[in-house]
Amino acid sequence: MKITVTDKASEWFRNEMGMTGRGIRFFGKVYGKTPVHEGFSLGMTPDDNPRDPIVAEKKDNVTYYITEGDQWFFVGYDLTIDYDPVTDGPTYIYKDNGELG
Protein backbone atom coordinates (compact mmCIF):
# COMPACT_ATOMS: atom_id res chain seq x y z
CA MET A 1 0.00 0.00 0.00
CA LYS A 2 1.34 3.40 -0.93
CA ILE A 3 0.20 6.95 -1.63
CA THR A 4 1.31 8.93 -4.67
CA VAL A 5 0.44 12.61 -5.04
CA THR A 6 0.78 14.22 -8.47
CA ASP A 7 2.25 17.70 -8.92
CA LYS A 8 -1.13 19.13 -9.93
CA ALA A 9 -2.90 17.59 -6.91
CA SER A 10 -0.20 18.92 -4.60
CA GLU A 11 -0.65 22.39 -6.06
CA TRP A 12 -4.44 22.18 -5.51
CA PHE A 13 -4.08 21.15 -1.85
CA ARG A 14 -1.62 23.96 -1.18
CA ASN A 15 -3.54 26.67 -3.04
CA GLU A 16 -7.16 25.74 -2.30
CA MET A 17 -6.82 24.28 1.19
CA GLY A 18 -3.77 26.19 2.45
CA MET A 19 -2.05 22.94 3.35
CA THR A 20 1.61 24.00 3.28
CA GLY A 21 3.39 22.58 6.32
CA ARG A 22 0.36 20.55 7.36
CA GLY A 23 -1.02 17.02 7.10
CA ILE A 24 -4.00 15.40 5.39
CA ARG A 25 -5.45 12.13 6.62
CA PHE A 26 -7.38 9.89 4.22
CA PHE A 27 -9.97 7.47 5.56
CA GLY A 28 -12.88 5.27 4.58
CA LYS A 29 -16.35 6.46 5.50
CA VAL A 30 -19.83 4.96 5.37
CA TYR A 31 -22.06 5.88 2.41
CA GLY A 32 -21.04 6.50 -1.14
CA LYS A 33 -19.13 4.44 -3.62
CA THR A 34 -15.60 4.05 -4.90
CA PRO A 35 -14.30 1.82 -7.68
CA VAL A 36 -13.18 -0.62 -4.96
CA HIS A 37 -15.89 -0.37 -2.26
CA GLU A 38 -19.66 -0.31 -2.60
CA GLY A 39 -21.32 1.60 0.25
CA PHE A 40 -18.15 3.41 1.34
CA SER A 41 -16.39 6.51 0.08
CA LEU A 42 -13.03 8.15 0.61
CA GLY A 43 -12.84 10.96 3.12
CA MET A 44 -10.06 13.40 3.90
CA THR A 45 -9.45 15.86 6.68
CA PRO A 46 -6.66 18.20 7.69
CA ASP A 47 -4.83 16.51 10.56
CA ASP A 48 -1.41 17.70 11.61
CA ASN A 49 -0.85 15.03 14.29
CA PRO A 50 -0.78 11.58 12.70
CA ARG A 51 -1.46 8.72 15.10
CA ASP A 52 -0.29 5.30 13.98
CA PRO A 53 0.26 6.11 10.30
CA ILE A 54 0.78 2.99 8.23
CA VAL A 55 1.72 4.83 5.06
CA ALA A 56 2.64 8.44 4.34
CA GLU A 57 3.84 10.55 1.43
CA LYS A 58 5.41 13.94 1.96
CA LYS A 59 5.26 16.27 -1.02
CA ASP A 60 5.85 20.02 -1.14
CA ASN A 61 5.88 20.22 2.67
CA VAL A 62 2.51 18.49 3.04
CA THR A 63 2.17 15.02 4.58
CA TYR A 64 -0.56 12.81 3.10
CA TYR A 65 -1.23 9.71 5.18
CA ILE A 66 -3.44 6.80 6.21
CA THR A 67 -3.64 5.59 9.80
CA GLU A 68 -3.75 2.03 11.07
CA GLY A 69 -7.46 2.33 11.89
CA ASP A 70 -8.28 2.90 8.21
CA GLN A 71 -6.07 0.19 6.79
CA TRP A 72 -9.19 -1.92 6.00
CA PHE A 73 -10.28 0.59 3.36
CA PHE A 74 -6.96 0.69 1.48
CA VAL A 75 -5.52 -2.81 1.91
CA GLY A 76 -4.79 -4.35 -1.50
CA TYR A 77 -4.55 -0.98 -3.25
CA ASP A 78 -2.13 1.84 -3.93
CA LEU A 79 -3.77 5.27 -3.95
CA THR A 80 -2.85 7.96 -6.47
CA ILE A 81 -4.20 11.43 -5.77
CA ASP A 82 -4.48 13.49 -8.94
CA TYR A 83 -6.18 16.73 -9.98
CA ASP A 84 -9.32 16.82 -12.16
CA PRO A 85 -9.66 20.14 -14.02
CA VAL A 86 -13.33 19.43 -14.84
CA THR A 87 -14.34 19.32 -11.16
CA ASP A 88 -11.45 21.56 -10.08
CA GLY A 89 -10.58 19.17 -7.29
CA PRO A 90 -8.80 15.98 -6.39
CA THR A 91 -9.53 12.64 -7.99
CA TYR A 92 -8.53 9.29 -6.55
CA ILE A 93 -7.15 6.33 -8.49
CA TYR A 94 -6.95 2.92 -6.85
CA LYS A 95 -4.48 0.41 -8.27
CA ASP A 96 -4.49 -3.23 -7.21
CA ASN A 97 -1.09 -3.90 -5.64
CA GLY A 98 -1.48 -7.67 -5.22
CA GLU A 99 -1.58 -7.58 -1.39
CA LEU A 100 -4.79 -9.58 -1.33
CA GLY A 101 -3.43 -12.36 -3.55
GROMACS .gro file of N, CA and C in nm:
model
  303
    1MET      N    1   0.086  -0.117   0.000
    1MET     CA    2   0.000   0.000   0.000
    1MET      C    3   0.091   0.123   0.000
    2LYS      N    4   0.059   0.215  -0.091
    2LYS     CA    5   0.134   0.340  -0.093
    2LYS      C    6   0.045   0.452  -0.143
    3ILE      N    7   0.089   0.575  -0.117
    3ILE     CA    8   0.020   0.695  -0.163
    3ILE      C    9   0.114   0.768  -0.259
    4THR      N   10   0.059   0.810  -0.373
    4THR     CA   11   0.131   0.893  -0.467
    4THR      C   12   0.049   1.019  -0.491
    5VAL      N   13   0.111   1.134  -0.483
    5VAL     CA   14   0.044   1.261  -0.504
    5VAL      C   15   0.107   1.327  -0.627
    6THR      N   16   0.024   1.358  -0.727
    6THR     CA   17   0.078   1.422  -0.847
    6THR      C   18   0.110   1.569  -0.819
    7ASP      N   19   0.189   1.629  -0.906
    7ASP     CA   20   0.225   1.770  -0.892
    7ASP      C   21   0.101   1.859  -0.892
    8LYS      N   22   0.008   1.831  -0.983
    8LYS     CA   23  -0.113   1.913  -0.993
    8LYS      C   24  -0.201   1.900  -0.868
    9ALA      N   25  -0.211   1.779  -0.814
    9ALA     CA   26  -0.290   1.759  -0.691
    9ALA      C   27  -0.223   1.832  -0.575
   10SER      N   28  -0.093   1.823  -0.566
   10SER     CA   29  -0.020   1.892  -0.460
   10SER      C   30  -0.043   2.042  -0.467
   11GLU      N   31  -0.041   2.095  -0.586
   11GLU     CA   32  -0.065   2.239  -0.606
   11GLU      C   33  -0.207   2.276  -0.559
   12TRP      N   34  -0.306   2.191  -0.592
   12TRP     CA   35  -0.444   2.218  -0.551
   12TRP      C   36  -0.455   2.220  -0.399
   13PHE      N   37  -0.400   2.120  -0.332
   13PHE     CA   38  -0.408   2.115  -0.185
   13PHE      C   39  -0.341   2.235  -0.121
   14ARG      N   40  -0.230   2.280  -0.174
   14ARG     CA   41  -0.162   2.396  -0.118
   14ARG      C   42  -0.240   2.525  -0.144
   15ASN      N   43  -0.287   2.543  -0.267
   15ASN     CA   44  -0.354   2.667  -0.304
   15ASN      C   45  -0.497   2.677  -0.254
   16GLU      N   46  -0.574   2.570  -0.263
   16GLU     CA   47  -0.716   2.574  -0.230
   16GLU      C   48  -0.745   2.544  -0.082
   17MET      N   49  -0.658   2.465  -0.020
   17MET     CA   50  -0.682   2.428   0.119
   17MET      C   51  -0.578   2.485   0.215
   18GLY      N   52  -0.480   2.558   0.160
   18GLY     CA   53  -0.377   2.619   0.245
   18GLY      C   54  -0.299   2.517   0.325
   19MET      N   55  -0.262   2.407   0.263
   19MET     CA   56  -0.205   2.294   0.335
   19MET      C   57  -0.053   2.297   0.352
   20THR      N   58   0.016   2.398   0.314
   20THR     CA   59   0.161   2.400   0.328
   20THR      C   60   0.202   2.382   0.474
   21GLY      N   61   0.291   2.285   0.498
   21GLY     CA   62   0.339   2.258   0.632
   21GLY      C   63   0.240   2.183   0.719
   22ARG      N   64   0.141   2.122   0.659
   22ARG     CA   65   0.036   2.055   0.736
   22ARG      C   66   0.025   1.909   0.694
   23GLY      N   67  -0.077   1.841   0.744
   23GLY     CA   68  -0.102   1.702   0.710
   23GLY      C   69  -0.246   1.680   0.668
   24ILE      N   70  -0.266   1.578   0.583
   24ILE     CA   71  -0.400   1.540   0.539
   24ILE      C   72  -0.414   1.390   0.561
   25ARG      N   73  -0.517   1.354   0.636
   25ARG     CA   74  -0.545   1.213   0.662
   25ARG      C   75  -0.657   1.166   0.570
   26PHE      N   76  -0.637   1.051   0.507
   26PHE     CA   77  -0.738   0.989   0.422
   26PHE      C   78  -0.797   0.870   0.496
   27PHE      N   79  -0.929   0.852   0.482
   27PHE     CA   80  -0.997   0.747   0.556
   27PHE      C   81  -1.119   0.699   0.479
   28GLY      N   82  -1.165   0.581   0.515
   28GLY     CA   83  -1.288   0.527   0.458
   28GLY      C   84  -1.406   0.571   0.542
   29LYS      N   85  -1.515   0.605   0.476
   29LYS     CA   86  -1.635   0.646   0.550
   29LYS      C   87  -1.758   0.578   0.491
   30VAL      N   88  -1.859   0.562   0.576
   30VAL     CA   89  -1.983   0.496   0.537
   30VAL      C   90  -2.059   0.586   0.440
   31TYR      N   91  -2.124   0.525   0.346
   31TYR     CA   92  -2.206   0.588   0.241
   31TYR      C   93  -2.119   0.630   0.124
   32GLY      N   94  -2.174   0.614   0.007
   32GLY     CA   95  -2.104   0.650  -0.114
   32GLY      C   96  -2.057   0.528  -0.189
   33LYS      N   97  -1.962   0.551  -0.278
   33LYS     CA   98  -1.913   0.444  -0.362
   33LYS      C   99  -1.777   0.483  -0.417
   34THR      N  100  -1.688   0.388  -0.422
   34THR     CA  101  -1.560   0.405  -0.490
   34THR      C  102  -1.548   0.291  -0.590
   35PRO      N  103  -1.449   0.296  -0.677
   35PRO     CA  104  -1.430   0.182  -0.768
   35PRO      C  105  -1.396   0.051  -0.696
   36VAL      N  106  -1.359   0.058  -0.568
   36VAL     CA  107  -1.318  -0.062  -0.496
   36VAL      C  108  -1.408  -0.098  -0.378
   37HIS      N  109  -1.500  -0.010  -0.340
   37HIS     CA  110  -1.589  -0.037  -0.226
   37HIS      C  111  -1.729   0.017  -0.254
   38GLU      N  112  -1.825  -0.071  -0.249
   38GLU     CA  113  -1.966  -0.031  -0.260
   38GLU      C  114  -2.015   0.004  -0.120
   39GLY      N  115  -2.079   0.120  -0.104
   39GLY     CA  116  -2.132   0.160   0.025
   39GLY      C  117  -2.035   0.240   0.111
   40PHE      N  118  -1.915   0.263   0.061
   40PHE     CA  119  -1.815   0.341   0.134
   40PHE      C  120  -1.749   0.439   0.039
   41SER      N  121  -1.711   0.554   0.090
   41SER     CA  122  -1.639   0.651   0.008
   41SER      C  123  -1.512   0.695   0.079
   42LEU      N  124  -1.429   0.766   0.007
   42LEU     CA  125  -1.303   0.815   0.061
   42LEU      C  126  -1.325   0.952   0.124
   43GLY      N  127  -1.279   0.967   0.245
   43GLY     CA  128  -1.284   1.096   0.312
   43GLY      C  129  -1.144   1.149   0.334
   44MET      N  130  -1.135   1.279   0.356
   44MET     CA  131  -1.006   1.340   0.390
   44MET      C  132  -1.031   1.453   0.488
   45THR      N  133  -0.933   1.478   0.571
   45THR     CA  134  -0.945   1.586   0.668
   45THR      C  135  -0.805   1.638   0.701
   46PRO      N  136  -0.793   1.769   0.720
   46PRO     CA  137  -0.666   1.820   0.769
   46PRO      C  138  -0.639   1.761   0.908
   47ASP      N  139  -0.520   1.710   0.928
   47ASP     CA  140  -0.483   1.651   1.056
   47ASP      C  141  -0.332   1.658   1.068
   48ASP      N  142  -0.284   1.746   1.152
   48ASP     CA  143  -0.141   1.770   1.161
   48ASP      C  144  -0.070   1.680   1.261
   49ASN      N  145  -0.144   1.590   1.328
   49ASN     CA  146  -0.085   1.503   1.429
   49ASN      C  147  -0.117   1.358   1.401
   50PRO      N  148  -0.047   1.298   1.304
   50PRO     CA  149  -0.078   1.158   1.270
   50PRO      C  150  -0.058   1.064   1.388
   51ARG      N  151  -0.156   0.976   1.408
   51ARG     CA  152  -0.146   0.872   1.510
   51ARG      C  153  -0.147   0.738   1.439
   52ASP      N  154  -0.043   0.662   1.459
   52ASP     CA  155  -0.029   0.530   1.398
   52ASP      C  156  -0.040   0.530   1.245
   53PRO      N  157   0.033   0.617   1.176
   53PRO     CA  158   0.026   0.611   1.030
   53PRO      C  159   0.088   0.481   0.979
   54ILE      N  160   0.023   0.420   0.882
   54ILE     CA  161   0.078   0.299   0.823
   54ILE      C  162   0.145   0.328   0.690
   55VAL      N  163   0.108   0.440   0.631
   55VAL     CA  164   0.172   0.483   0.506
   55VAL      C  165   0.161   0.636   0.499
   56ALA      N  166   0.265   0.698   0.447
   56ALA     CA  167   0.264   0.844   0.434
   56ALA      C  168   0.346   0.885   0.313
   57GLU      N  169   0.311   0.996   0.256
   57GLU     CA  170   0.384   1.055   0.143
   57GLU      C  171   0.397   1.203   0.172
   58LYS      N  172   0.519   1.250   0.175
   58LYS     CA  173   0.541   1.394   0.196
   58LYS      C  174   0.577   1.456   0.062
   59LYS      N  175   0.503   1.559   0.025
   59LYS     CA  176   0.526   1.627  -0.102
   59LYS      C  177   0.502   1.775  -0.082
   60ASP      N  178   0.597   1.856  -0.123
   60ASP     CA  179   0.585   2.002  -0.114
   60ASP      C  180   0.546   2.048   0.026
   61ASN      N  181   0.608   1.986   0.126
   61ASN     CA  182   0.588   2.022   0.267
   61ASN      C  183   0.447   1.994   0.319
   62VAL      N  184   0.381   1.897   0.257
   62VAL     CA  185   0.251   1.849   0.304
   62VAL      C  186   0.263   1.698   0.322
   63THR      N  187   0.214   1.646   0.434
   63THR     CA  188   0.217   1.502   0.458
   63THR      C  189   0.078   1.444   0.436
   64TYR      N  190   0.068   1.351   0.342
   64TYR     CA  191  -0.056   1.281   0.310
   64TYR      C  192  -0.043   1.142   0.372
   65TYR      N  193  -0.142   1.098   0.450
   65TYR     CA  194  -0.123   0.971   0.518
   65TYR      C  195  -0.253   0.897   0.546
   66ILE      N  196  -0.235   0.770   0.581
   66ILE     CA  197  -0.344   0.680   0.621
   66ILE      C  198  -0.302   0.620   0.755
   67THR      N  199  -0.395   0.615   0.849
   67THR     CA  200  -0.364   0.559   0.980
   67THR      C  201  -0.401   0.411   0.987
   68GLU      N  202  -0.351   0.346   1.089
   68GLU     CA  203  -0.375   0.203   1.107
   68GLU      C  204  -0.524   0.171   1.115
   69GLY      N  205  -0.603   0.257   1.175
   69GLY     CA  206  -0.746   0.233   1.189
   69GLY      C  207  -0.822   0.232   1.057
   70ASP      N  208  -0.762   0.288   0.953
   70ASP     CA  209  -0.828   0.290   0.821
   70ASP      C  210  -0.762   0.199   0.720
   71GLN      N  211  -0.675   0.112   0.768
   71GLN     CA  212  -0.607   0.019   0.679
   71GLN      C  213  -0.707  -0.066   0.601
   72TRP      N  214  -0.818  -0.107   0.664
   72TRP     CA  215  -0.919  -0.192   0.600
   72TRP      C  216  -0.966  -0.136   0.467
   73PHE      N  217  -0.975  -0.004   0.456
   73PHE     CA  218  -1.028   0.059   0.336
   73PHE      C  219  -0.928   0.052   0.220
   74PHE      N  220  -0.799   0.056   0.251
   74PHE     CA  221  -0.696   0.069   0.148
   74PHE      C  222  -0.617  -0.059   0.122
   75VAL      N  223  -0.632  -0.160   0.207
   75VAL     CA  224  -0.552  -0.281   0.191
   75VAL      C  225  -0.578  -0.342   0.052
   76GLY      N  226  -0.470  -0.379  -0.015
   76GLY     CA  227  -0.479  -0.435  -0.150
   76GLY      C  228  -0.466  -0.332  -0.260
   77TYR      N  229  -0.457  -0.204  -0.224
   77TYR     CA  230  -0.455  -0.098  -0.325
   77TYR      C  231  -0.349   0.007  -0.295
   78ASP      N  232  -0.293   0.062  -0.401
   78ASP     CA  233  -0.213   0.184  -0.393
   78ASP      C  234  -0.305   0.297  -0.434
   79LEU      N  235  -0.290   0.412  -0.369
   79LEU     CA  236  -0.377   0.527  -0.395
   79LEU      C  237  -0.297   0.637  -0.463
   80THR      N  238  -0.343   0.680  -0.579
   80THR     CA  239  -0.285   0.796  -0.647
   80THR      C  240  -0.386   0.909  -0.636
   81ILE      N  241  -0.337   1.023  -0.590
   81ILE     CA  242  -0.420   1.143  -0.577
   81ILE      C  243  -0.379   1.236  -0.690
   82ASP      N  244  -0.473   1.265  -0.778
   82ASP     CA  245  -0.448   1.349  -0.894
   82ASP      C  246  -0.543   1.467  -0.890
   83TYR      N  247  -0.532   1.555  -0.987
   83TYR     CA  248  -0.618   1.673  -0.998
   83TYR      C  249  -0.707   1.657  -1.121
   84ASP      N  250  -0.836   1.687  -1.106
   84ASP     CA  251  -0.932   1.682  -1.216
   84ASP      C  252  -0.973   1.825  -1.250
   85PRO      N  253  -0.932   1.877  -1.367
   85PRO     CA  254  -0.966   2.014  -1.402
   85PRO      C  255  -1.115   2.036  -1.427
   86VAL      N  256  -1.189   1.931  -1.460
   86VAL     CA  257  -1.333   1.943  -1.484
   86VAL      C  258  -1.406   1.976  -1.353
   87THR      N  259  -1.371   1.906  -1.246
   87THR     CA  260  -1.434   1.932  -1.116
   87THR      C  261  -1.355   2.032  -1.032
   88ASP      N  262  -1.236   2.067  -1.080
   88ASP     CA  263  -1.145   2.156  -1.008
   88ASP      C  264  -1.121   2.106  -0.866
   89GLY      N  265  -1.085   1.978  -0.858
   89GLY     CA  266  -1.058   1.917  -0.729
   89GLY      C  267  -0.983   1.787  -0.744
   90PRO      N  268  -0.955   1.723  -0.633
   90PRO     CA  269  -0.880   1.598  -0.639
   90PRO      C  270  -0.963   1.483  -0.694
   91THR      N  271  -0.893   1.390  -0.754
   91THR     CA  272  -0.953   1.264  -0.799
   91THR      C  273  -0.865   1.152  -0.746
   92TYR      N  274  -0.924   1.038  -0.722
   92TYR     CA  275  -0.853   0.929  -0.655
   92TYR      C  276  -0.853   0.806  -0.745
   93ILE      N  277  -0.734   0.751  -0.764
   93ILE     CA  278  -0.715   0.633  -0.849
   93ILE      C  279  -0.663   0.520  -0.762
   94TYR      N  280  -0.733   0.408  -0.764
   94TYR     CA  281  -0.695   0.292  -0.685
   94TYR      C  282  -0.633   0.190  -0.780
   95LYS      N  283  -0.515   0.142  -0.745
   95LYS     CA  284  -0.448   0.041  -0.827
   95LYS      C  285  -0.424  -0.083  -0.742
   96ASP      N  286  -0.469  -0.197  -0.791
   96ASP     CA  287  -0.449  -0.323  -0.721
   96ASP      C  288  -0.298  -0.348  -0.707
   97ASN      N  289  -0.252  -0.370  -0.586
   97ASN     CA  290  -0.109  -0.390  -0.564
   97ASN      C  291  -0.075  -0.536  -0.531
   98GLY      N  292  -0.173  -0.625  -0.542
   98GLY     CA  293  -0.148  -0.767  -0.522
   98GLY      C  294  -0.142  -0.810  -0.377
   99GLU      N  295  -0.166  -0.721  -0.281
   99GLU     CA  296  -0.158  -0.758  -0.139
   99GLU      C  297  -0.262  -0.861  -0.099
  100LEU      N  298  -0.372  -0.865  -0.171
  100LEU     CA  299  -0.479  -0.958  -0.133
  100LEU      C  300  -0.465  -1.094  -0.199
  101GLY      N  301  -0.368  -1.106  -0.291
  101GLY     CA  302  -0.343  -1.236  -0.355
  101GLY      C  303  -0.430  -1.252  -0.471
   0.00000   0.00000   0.00000
